[in-house]
XYZ file of C-alpha atoms in Angstrom:
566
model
C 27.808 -23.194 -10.967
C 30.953 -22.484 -12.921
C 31.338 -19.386 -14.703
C 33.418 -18.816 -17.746
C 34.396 -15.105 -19.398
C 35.973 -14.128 -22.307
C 34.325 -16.782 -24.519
C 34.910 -15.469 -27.767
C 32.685 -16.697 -30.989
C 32.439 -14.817 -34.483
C 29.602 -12.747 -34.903
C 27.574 -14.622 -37.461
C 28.285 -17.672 -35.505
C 25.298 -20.103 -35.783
C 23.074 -20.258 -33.635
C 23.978 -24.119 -31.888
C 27.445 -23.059 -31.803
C 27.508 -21.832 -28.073
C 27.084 -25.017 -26.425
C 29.753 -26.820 -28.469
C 32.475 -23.889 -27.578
C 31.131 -23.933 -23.674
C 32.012 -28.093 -23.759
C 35.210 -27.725 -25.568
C 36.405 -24.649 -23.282
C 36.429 -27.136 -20.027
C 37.370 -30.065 -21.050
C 33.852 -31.544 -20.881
C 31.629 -34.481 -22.576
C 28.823 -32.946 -23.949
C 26.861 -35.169 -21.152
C 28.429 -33.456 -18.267
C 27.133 -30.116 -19.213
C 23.207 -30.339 -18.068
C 22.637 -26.690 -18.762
C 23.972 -23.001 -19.196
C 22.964 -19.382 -19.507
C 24.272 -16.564 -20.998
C 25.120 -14.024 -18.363
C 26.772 -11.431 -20.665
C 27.438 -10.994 -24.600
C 29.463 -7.897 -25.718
C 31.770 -7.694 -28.865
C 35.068 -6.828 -29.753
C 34.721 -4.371 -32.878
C 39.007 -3.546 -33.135
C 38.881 -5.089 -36.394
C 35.522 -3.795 -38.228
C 36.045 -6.524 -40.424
C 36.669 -9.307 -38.313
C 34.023 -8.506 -34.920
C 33.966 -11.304 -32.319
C 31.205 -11.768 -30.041
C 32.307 -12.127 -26.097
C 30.406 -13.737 -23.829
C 30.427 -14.996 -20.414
C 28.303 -17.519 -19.643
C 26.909 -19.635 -16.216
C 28.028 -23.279 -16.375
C 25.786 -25.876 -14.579
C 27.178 -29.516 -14.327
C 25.584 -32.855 -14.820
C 25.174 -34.734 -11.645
C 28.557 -37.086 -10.678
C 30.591 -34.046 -12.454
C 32.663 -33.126 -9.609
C 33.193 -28.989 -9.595
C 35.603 -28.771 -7.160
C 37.933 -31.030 -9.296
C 37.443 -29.175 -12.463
C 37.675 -25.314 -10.935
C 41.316 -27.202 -9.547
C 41.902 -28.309 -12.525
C 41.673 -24.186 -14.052
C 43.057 -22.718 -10.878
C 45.207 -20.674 -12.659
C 42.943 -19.626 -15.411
C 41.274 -16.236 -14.150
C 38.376 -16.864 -16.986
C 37.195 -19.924 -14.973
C 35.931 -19.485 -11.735
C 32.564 -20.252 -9.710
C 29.727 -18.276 -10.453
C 29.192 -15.176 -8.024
C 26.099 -14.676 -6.230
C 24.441 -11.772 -7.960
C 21.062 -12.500 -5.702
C 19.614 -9.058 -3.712
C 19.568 -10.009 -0.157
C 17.097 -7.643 1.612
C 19.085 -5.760 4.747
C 15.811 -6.817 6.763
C 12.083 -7.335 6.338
C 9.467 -5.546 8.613
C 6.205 -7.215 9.517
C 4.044 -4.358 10.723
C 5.867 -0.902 10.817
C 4.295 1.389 12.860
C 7.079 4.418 13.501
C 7.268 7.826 11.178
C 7.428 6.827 8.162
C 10.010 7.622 5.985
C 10.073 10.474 2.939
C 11.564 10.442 -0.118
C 11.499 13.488 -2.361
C 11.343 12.944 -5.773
C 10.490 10.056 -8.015
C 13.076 9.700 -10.388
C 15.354 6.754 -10.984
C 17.297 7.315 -7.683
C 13.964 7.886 -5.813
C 12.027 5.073 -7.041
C 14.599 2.412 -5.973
C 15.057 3.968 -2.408
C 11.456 3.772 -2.612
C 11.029 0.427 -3.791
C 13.727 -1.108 -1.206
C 12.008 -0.027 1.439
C 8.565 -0.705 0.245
C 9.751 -4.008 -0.198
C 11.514 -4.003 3.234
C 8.050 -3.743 4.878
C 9.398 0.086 5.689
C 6.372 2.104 4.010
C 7.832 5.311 2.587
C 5.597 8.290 1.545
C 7.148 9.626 -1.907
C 7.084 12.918 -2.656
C 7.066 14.185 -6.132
C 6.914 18.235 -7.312
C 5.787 17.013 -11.102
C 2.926 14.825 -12.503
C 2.195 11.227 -13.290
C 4.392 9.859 -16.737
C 1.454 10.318 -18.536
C 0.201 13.697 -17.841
C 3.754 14.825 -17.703
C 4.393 12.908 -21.813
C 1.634 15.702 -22.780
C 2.874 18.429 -21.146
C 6.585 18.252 -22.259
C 5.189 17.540 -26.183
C 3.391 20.982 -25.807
C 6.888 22.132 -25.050
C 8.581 20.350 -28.112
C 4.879 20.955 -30.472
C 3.699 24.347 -29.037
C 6.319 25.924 -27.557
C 4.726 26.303 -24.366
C 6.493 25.185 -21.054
C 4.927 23.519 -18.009
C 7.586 24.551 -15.179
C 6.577 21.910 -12.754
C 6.157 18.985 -15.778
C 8.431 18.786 -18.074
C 11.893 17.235 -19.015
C 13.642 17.439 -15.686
C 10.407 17.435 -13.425
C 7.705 14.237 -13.310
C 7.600 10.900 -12.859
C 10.442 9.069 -13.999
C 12.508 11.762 -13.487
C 15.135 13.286 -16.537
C 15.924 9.472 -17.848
C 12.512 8.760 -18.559
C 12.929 10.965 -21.545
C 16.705 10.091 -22.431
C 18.388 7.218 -24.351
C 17.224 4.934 -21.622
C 20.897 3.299 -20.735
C 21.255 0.925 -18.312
C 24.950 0.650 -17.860
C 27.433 1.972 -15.685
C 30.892 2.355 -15.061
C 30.474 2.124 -11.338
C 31.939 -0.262 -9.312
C 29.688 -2.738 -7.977
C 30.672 -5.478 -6.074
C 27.614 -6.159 -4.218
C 25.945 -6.431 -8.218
C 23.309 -4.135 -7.237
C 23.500 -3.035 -10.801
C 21.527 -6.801 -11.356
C 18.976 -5.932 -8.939
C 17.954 -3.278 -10.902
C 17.894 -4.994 -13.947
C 16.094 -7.426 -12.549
C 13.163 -5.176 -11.202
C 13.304 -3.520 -15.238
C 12.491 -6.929 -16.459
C 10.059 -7.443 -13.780
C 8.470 -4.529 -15.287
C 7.992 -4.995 -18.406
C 11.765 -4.534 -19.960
C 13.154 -7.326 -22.817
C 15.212 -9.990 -20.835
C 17.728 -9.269 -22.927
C 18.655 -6.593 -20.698
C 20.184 -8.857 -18.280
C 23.045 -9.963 -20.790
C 23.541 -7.540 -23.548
C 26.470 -5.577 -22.605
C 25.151 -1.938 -23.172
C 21.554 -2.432 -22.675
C 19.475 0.531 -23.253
C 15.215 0.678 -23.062
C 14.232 4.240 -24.742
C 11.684 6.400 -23.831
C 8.368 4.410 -25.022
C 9.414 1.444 -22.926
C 10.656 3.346 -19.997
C 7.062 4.801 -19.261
C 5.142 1.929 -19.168
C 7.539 0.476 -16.348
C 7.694 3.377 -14.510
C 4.006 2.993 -14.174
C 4.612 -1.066 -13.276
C 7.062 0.082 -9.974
C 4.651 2.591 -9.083
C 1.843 0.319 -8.484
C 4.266 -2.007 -6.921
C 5.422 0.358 -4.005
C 2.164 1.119 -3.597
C 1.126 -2.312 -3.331
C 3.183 -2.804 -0.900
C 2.085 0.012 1.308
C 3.946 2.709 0.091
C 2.248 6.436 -1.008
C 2.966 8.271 -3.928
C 1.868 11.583 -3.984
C 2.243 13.585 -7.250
C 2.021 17.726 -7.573
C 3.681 17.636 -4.180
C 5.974 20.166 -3.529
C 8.787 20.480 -0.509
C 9.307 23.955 0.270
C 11.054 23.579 3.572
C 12.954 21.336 5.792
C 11.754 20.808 9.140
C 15.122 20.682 11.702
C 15.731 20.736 15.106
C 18.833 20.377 16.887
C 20.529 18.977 13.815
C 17.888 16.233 13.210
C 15.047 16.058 10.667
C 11.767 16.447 12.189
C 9.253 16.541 8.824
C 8.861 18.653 5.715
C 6.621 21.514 4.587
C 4.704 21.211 1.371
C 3.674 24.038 -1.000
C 0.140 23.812 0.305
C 1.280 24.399 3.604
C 1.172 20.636 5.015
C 3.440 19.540 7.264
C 4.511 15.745 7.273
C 6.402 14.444 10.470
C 9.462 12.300 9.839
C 12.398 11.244 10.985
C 14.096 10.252 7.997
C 14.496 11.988 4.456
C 15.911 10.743 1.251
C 16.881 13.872 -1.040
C 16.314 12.707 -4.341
C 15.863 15.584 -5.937
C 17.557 15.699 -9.882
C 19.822 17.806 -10.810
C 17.685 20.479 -12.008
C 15.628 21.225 -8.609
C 17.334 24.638 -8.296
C 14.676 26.336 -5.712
C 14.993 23.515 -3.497
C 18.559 23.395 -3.330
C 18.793 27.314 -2.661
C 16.163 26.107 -0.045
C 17.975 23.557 1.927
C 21.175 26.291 1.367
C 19.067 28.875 3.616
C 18.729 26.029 5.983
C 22.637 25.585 6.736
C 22.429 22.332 5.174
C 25.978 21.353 3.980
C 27.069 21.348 0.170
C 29.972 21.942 -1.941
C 30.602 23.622 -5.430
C 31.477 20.718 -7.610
C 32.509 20.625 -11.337
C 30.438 19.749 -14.569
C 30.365 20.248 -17.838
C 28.358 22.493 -20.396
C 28.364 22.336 -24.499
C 26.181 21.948 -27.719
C 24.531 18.377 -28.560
C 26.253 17.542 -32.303
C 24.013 15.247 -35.179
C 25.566 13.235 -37.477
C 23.664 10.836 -39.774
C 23.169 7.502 -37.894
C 25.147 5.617 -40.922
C 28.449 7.492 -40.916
C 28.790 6.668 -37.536
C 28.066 3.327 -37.843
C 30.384 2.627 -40.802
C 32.838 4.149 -38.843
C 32.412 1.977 -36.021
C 31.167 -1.628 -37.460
C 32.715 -1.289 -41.293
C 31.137 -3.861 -43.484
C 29.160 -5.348 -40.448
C 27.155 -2.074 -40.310
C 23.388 -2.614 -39.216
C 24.199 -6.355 -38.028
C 21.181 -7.217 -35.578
C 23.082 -8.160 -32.931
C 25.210 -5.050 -33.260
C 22.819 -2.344 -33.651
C 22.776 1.429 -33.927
C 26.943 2.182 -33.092
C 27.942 4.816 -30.367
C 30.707 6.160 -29.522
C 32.808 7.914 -26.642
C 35.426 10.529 -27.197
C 37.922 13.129 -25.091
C 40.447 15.558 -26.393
C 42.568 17.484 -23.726
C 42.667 20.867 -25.348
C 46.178 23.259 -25.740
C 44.186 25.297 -23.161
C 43.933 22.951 -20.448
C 40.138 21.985 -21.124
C 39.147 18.738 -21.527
C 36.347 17.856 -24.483
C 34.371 15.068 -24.566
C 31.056 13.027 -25.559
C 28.261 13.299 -23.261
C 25.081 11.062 -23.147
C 25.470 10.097 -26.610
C 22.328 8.663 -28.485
C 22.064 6.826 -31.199
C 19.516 6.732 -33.531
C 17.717 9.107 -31.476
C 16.824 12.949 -31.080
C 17.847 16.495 -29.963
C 15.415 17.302 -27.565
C 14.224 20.725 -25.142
C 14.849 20.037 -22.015
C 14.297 23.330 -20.168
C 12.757 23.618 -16.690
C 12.361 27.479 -16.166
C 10.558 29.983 -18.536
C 13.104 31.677 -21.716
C 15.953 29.166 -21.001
C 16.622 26.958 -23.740
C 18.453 23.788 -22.959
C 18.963 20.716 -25.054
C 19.320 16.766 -24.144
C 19.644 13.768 -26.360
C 16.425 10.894 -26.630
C 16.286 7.214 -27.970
C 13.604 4.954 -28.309
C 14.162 0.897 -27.929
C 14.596 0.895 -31.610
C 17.519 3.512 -32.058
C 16.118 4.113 -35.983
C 16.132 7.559 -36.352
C 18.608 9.042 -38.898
C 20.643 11.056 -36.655
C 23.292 9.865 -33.731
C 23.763 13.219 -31.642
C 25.629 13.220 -28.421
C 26.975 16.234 -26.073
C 29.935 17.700 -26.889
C 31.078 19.555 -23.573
C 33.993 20.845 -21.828
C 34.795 20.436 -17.922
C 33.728 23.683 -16.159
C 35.249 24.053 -12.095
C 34.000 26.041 -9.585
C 36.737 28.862 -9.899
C 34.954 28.864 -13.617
C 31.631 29.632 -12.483
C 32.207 31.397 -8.779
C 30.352 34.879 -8.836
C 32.781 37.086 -6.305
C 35.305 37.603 -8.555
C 38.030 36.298 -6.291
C 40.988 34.054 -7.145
C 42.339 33.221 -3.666
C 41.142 29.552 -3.594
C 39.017 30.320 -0.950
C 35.620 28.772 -0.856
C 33.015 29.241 -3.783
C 29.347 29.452 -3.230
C 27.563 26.073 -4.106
C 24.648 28.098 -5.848
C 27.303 29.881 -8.111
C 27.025 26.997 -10.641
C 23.463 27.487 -11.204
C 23.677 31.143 -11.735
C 26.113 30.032 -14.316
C 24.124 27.468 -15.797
C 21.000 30.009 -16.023
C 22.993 32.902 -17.212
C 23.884 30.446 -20.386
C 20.638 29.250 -20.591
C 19.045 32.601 -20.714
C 21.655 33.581 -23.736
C 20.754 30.548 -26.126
C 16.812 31.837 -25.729
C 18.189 34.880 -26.511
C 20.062 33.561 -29.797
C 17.393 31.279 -30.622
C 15.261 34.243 -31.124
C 12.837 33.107 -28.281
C 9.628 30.578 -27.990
C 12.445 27.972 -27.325
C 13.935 28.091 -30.656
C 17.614 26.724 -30.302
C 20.289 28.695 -31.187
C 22.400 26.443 -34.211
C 25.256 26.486 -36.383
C 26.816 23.612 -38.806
C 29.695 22.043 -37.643
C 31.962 23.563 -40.441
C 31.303 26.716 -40.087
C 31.666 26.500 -36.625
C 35.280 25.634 -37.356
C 35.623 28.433 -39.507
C 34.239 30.440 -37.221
C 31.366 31.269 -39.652
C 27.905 32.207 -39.967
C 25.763 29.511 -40.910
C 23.201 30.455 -43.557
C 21.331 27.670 -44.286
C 21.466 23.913 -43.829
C 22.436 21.016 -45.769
C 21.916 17.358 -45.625
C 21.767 16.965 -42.018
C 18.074 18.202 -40.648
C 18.591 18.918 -37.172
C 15.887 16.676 -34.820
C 15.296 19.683 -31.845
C 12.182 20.540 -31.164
C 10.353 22.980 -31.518
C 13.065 24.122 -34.462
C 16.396 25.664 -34.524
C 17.751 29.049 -35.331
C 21.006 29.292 -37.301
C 22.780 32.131 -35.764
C 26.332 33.036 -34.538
C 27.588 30.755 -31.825
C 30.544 32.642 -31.358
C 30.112 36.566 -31.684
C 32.064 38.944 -29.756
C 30.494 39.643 -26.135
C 27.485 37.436 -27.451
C 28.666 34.098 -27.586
C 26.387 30.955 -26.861
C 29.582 29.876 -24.483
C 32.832 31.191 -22.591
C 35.360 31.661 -25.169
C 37.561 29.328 -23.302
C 34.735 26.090 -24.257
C 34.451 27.194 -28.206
C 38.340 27.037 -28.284
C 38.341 23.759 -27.109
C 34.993 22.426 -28.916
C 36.884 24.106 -31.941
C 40.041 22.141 -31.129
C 38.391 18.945 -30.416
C 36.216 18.537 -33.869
C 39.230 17.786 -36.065
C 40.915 15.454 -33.826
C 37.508 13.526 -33.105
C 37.361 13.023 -36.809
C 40.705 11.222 -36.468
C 38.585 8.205 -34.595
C 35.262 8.841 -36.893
C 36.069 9.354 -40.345
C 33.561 11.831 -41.323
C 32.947 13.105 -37.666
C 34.543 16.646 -39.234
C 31.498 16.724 -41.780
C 30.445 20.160 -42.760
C 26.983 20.046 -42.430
C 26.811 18.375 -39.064
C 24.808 20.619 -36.792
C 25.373 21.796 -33.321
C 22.604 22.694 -31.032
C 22.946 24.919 -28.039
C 22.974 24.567 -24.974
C 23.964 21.424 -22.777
C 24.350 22.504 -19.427
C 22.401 20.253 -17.265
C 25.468 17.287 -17.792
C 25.485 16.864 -13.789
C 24.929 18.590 -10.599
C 26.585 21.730 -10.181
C 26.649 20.925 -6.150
C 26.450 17.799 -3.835
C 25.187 18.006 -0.996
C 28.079 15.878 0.753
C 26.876 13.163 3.258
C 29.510 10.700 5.130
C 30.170 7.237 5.330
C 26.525 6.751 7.253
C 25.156 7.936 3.582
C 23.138 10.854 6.098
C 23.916 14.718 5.545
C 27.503 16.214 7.378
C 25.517 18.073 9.891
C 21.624 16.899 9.618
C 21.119 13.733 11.229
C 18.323 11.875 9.490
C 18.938 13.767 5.850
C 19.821 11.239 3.344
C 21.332 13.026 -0.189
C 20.941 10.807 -3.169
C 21.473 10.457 -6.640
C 21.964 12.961 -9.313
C 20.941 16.079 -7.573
C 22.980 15.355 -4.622
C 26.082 14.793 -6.834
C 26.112 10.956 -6.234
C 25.510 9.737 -9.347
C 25.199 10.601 -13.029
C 22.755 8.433 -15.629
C 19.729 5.790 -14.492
C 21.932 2.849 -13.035
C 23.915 4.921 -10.786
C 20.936 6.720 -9.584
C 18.983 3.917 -9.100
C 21.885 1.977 -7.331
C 22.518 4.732 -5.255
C 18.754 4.801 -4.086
C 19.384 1.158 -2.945
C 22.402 1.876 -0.998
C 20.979 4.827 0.969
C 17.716 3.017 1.707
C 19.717 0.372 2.851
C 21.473 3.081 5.298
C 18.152 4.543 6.019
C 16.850 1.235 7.178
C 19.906 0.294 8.904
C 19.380 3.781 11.066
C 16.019 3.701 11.760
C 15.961 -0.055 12.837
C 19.598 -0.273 14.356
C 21.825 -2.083 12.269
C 24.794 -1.365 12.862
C 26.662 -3.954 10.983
C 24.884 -4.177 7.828
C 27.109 -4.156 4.328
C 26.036 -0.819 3.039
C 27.804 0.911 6.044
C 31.370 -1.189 6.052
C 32.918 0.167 3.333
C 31.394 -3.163 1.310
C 28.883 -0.605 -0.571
C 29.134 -0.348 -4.570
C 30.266 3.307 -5.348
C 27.792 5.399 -7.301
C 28.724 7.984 -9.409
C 29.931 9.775 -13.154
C 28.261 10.583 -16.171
C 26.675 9.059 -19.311
């Protein structure tokens, strides 16, 4: 197979036009080509008014066609080249495991593929998961949103599916994946139930809806193939001896023996990380980021964006990605930014208000809203009040995180209002009195109050200087991004981990053998395809401990880096 990038068309190209352009590109009769496939379209959107669809497509030559010849013939043409194998090759496949079996904790999108890899392995894991099944936990976090009333163990953060069940659903990454684990995940999606399209569109995304029902597919898979899911299981302890895992203690008291645990807990398990804290395991302070989620209407920032080939089909609901480094040293920028989509409560502990950003597949709602957050460091957050460099506390950052929480319940006027202001006045450093053309999507409602008072604020003073800062110059890139009666909803803190609980090149814990971090909790990766990545690399380190493989990929340096944010 030959592959060929950077194939450019124009966007309302017809729809027999591919095949010509593929011929034509390498010097073929339309005979030699038996057959192609589109691995990837993007576009190119520089010039609104000109867009150009990009694609790179998988080449497949008649018989008598000689390859070699014709790669020779483009040897110096880094757009032509043979077609990589993107295939999942399984580390090793076990016929009748009998040893502990292994444990992950937590069933989110890092859990479930460090789950499924070893299901499919032949390795057996028992999953552990504090929240509910997708279903029970969809009903419990609409009584949130409808009634106001908060489930603590089922919710947003906490469930089946984890926090990107109820997100935009993106699955794309910035990570650098070389081993195109990124594809094996895609792969399982479709498997699932996901459009196919997800394989070549170059921003795929699934929304909420979809993401539930495939969830549900996985889950009966691993179990299928001998794995246990066990819901309304809580870890309250670690079981260690002499530096090694030896099993885990539920809430109900049961112990489980095991040699081998993969932490994927979310970012938002705060009691279990001050848990595995008491229990010397190793973690750092790291940075993140905390903010407002901002709502424009949908159609500003697609004019903005797409110009005259706003609402195209193939172009869908715009997005966008912004950063402004601030006269104070503080970096702004867009978070997790949904289009079409929702402001949504995404608390986890009782009078804390915190707020995400939802999509379904369809991206039609009338508002785009995205974070809009500054960088936050661990000398921002640490609680001793020293500034000797020395080390900070890795449970600092959640006592920061809460403290902010707990203040936008208080400005919301409580039951899980959110505290709000319009954009404009914001600026101004006004009061917002009432609202205007923009209705803000939160649930269960909004308060409009004073973001900004003296000794009240909804932030440090240090992020509303910045987020101040950063409004005009964002509406240098999107005309209209300035608008008055844009809202801002507080608070976004949950962005990332505010720890990681650092492991070393064996993907195991610094100084607990057998103690796999993983994912977003652990600080490993940030959004579904780096979590769920990440769950494939450490199950392939898992597997190559517990059945001595030295020499597999995952632990020469050859493994695809998982990490960053939405």
């Amino acid at each position: 197979m030959i592959r060929i990038t950077e194939l450019r068309l124009p966007l309302n190209h017809a729809e027999d036009a591919l095949r010509p352009a593929v011929v034509a590109r390498l010097g073929l009769q339309d005979a030699e080509l038996a057959a192609f496939t589109v691995f990837r379209r993007g576009y190119d959107a520089r010039k609104k008014r000109d867009i150009w669809l990009v694609y790179t497509v998988d080449c497949e030559l008649a018989a008598g066609v000689d390859e070699a010849a014709l790669l020779a013939r483009f040897a110096g043409d880094h757009h032509i080249r043979p077609t990589p194998d993107t295939g999942y090759h399984f580390l090793a496949q076990v016929g009748d495991f009998t040893g502990p079996r292994p444990v992950v904790i937590g069933f989110g999108p890092c859990g479930i593929f460090a789950a499924l890899i070893l299901a499919q392995m032949g390795l057996r894991p028992i999953v552990l998961e504090r929240g509910k099944q997708v279903r029970e936990r969809t009903q419990d976090t609409w009584g949130l949103w409808r009634e106001q009333r908060l489930t603590p163990e089922s919710n947003v953060q906490f469930g089946e599916g984890g926090a990107g069940t109820f997100s935009d659903g993106k699955l794309y990454s910035q990570i650098s994946d070389p081993r195109h684990l990124t594809r094996k995940v895609l792969t399982e999606f479709v498997k699932a139930g996901a459009p196919e399209e997800i394989l070549y569109v170059s921003k795929p995304h699934i929304g909420t809806f979809r993401l539930v029902s495939m969830v549900i597919k996985i889950r009966a898979e691993i179990e299928r193939l001998g794995g246990e899911i066990r819901f309304q299981q809580k870890v309250t302890d670690l079981l260690i001896e002499d530096g090694a895992v030896r099993g885990v203690q539920l809430e109900s008291g049961e112990q489980i023996d095991t040699r081998h645990v993969v932490l994927a807990l979310g970012h938002s398990a705060r009691d279990t990380f001050a848990m595995l804290h008491a229990r010397g395991v190793f973690m750092e302070a790291k940075p993140f980021a905390i903010g407002y989620r901002i709502e424009h209407p949908q159609s500003i920032i697609d004019t903005a964006r797409f110009g005259p080939n706003a609402k195209h089909p193939l172009l869908g609901a715009a997005d966008y990605k912004l950063v402004h480094h601030a006269a104070n040293g503080r970096a702004v920028y867009s978070f997790c930014m949904c289009p079409g989509g929702t402001v949504v409560a995404a608390t986890s502990e009782p009078e804390r208000v915190v707020t995400n950003g939802m999509s379904q597949y369809s991206r039609n709602e009338r508002n785009a809203n995205a974070g809009i957050v500054v960088n936050i460091s661990p000398e921002d957050y640490r609680q001793d009040g020293k500034r000797d460099g020395s080390i900070v506390n890795p449970l600092d950052g959640m006592a920061f995180q809460r403290f902010w929480e707990s203040r936008a319940y208080e400005l919301g006027g409580g039951g899980y209002l959110a505290p709000a202001s319009l954009v404009g006045d914001f600026v101004k450093r006004q009061v917002s009195s009432q609202l205007g053309s923009v209705e803000p999507s939160y649930q269960p409602g909004v308060t409009l109050t004073d973001l900004q008072a003296k000794g009240r604020g909804s932030l440090p003073d240090y992020c509303l200087d910045a987020i101040r800062e950063a409004i005009p110059a964002f509406a240098k890139q999107i005309p209209g991004f300035d608008r008055v009666d844009a809202v801002f909803t507080g608070v976004e803190t949950r962005t990332s981990s505010p720890l990681r609980i650092t492991r070393g090149r064996d993907y195991q814990s610094l100084n607990v053998r057998g103690l796999f971090p993983a994912g977003e909790g652990a600080g490993y990766a940030g959004g579904i395809m780096s979590a769920g990545v990440d769950g494939i690399e450490v199950a392939e380190a898992l597997a190559a401990d517990l059945l001595n493989l030295p020499d597999a990929p995952v632990l020469k340096g050859k493994a695809s880096k998982a990490g960053g944010q939405s």
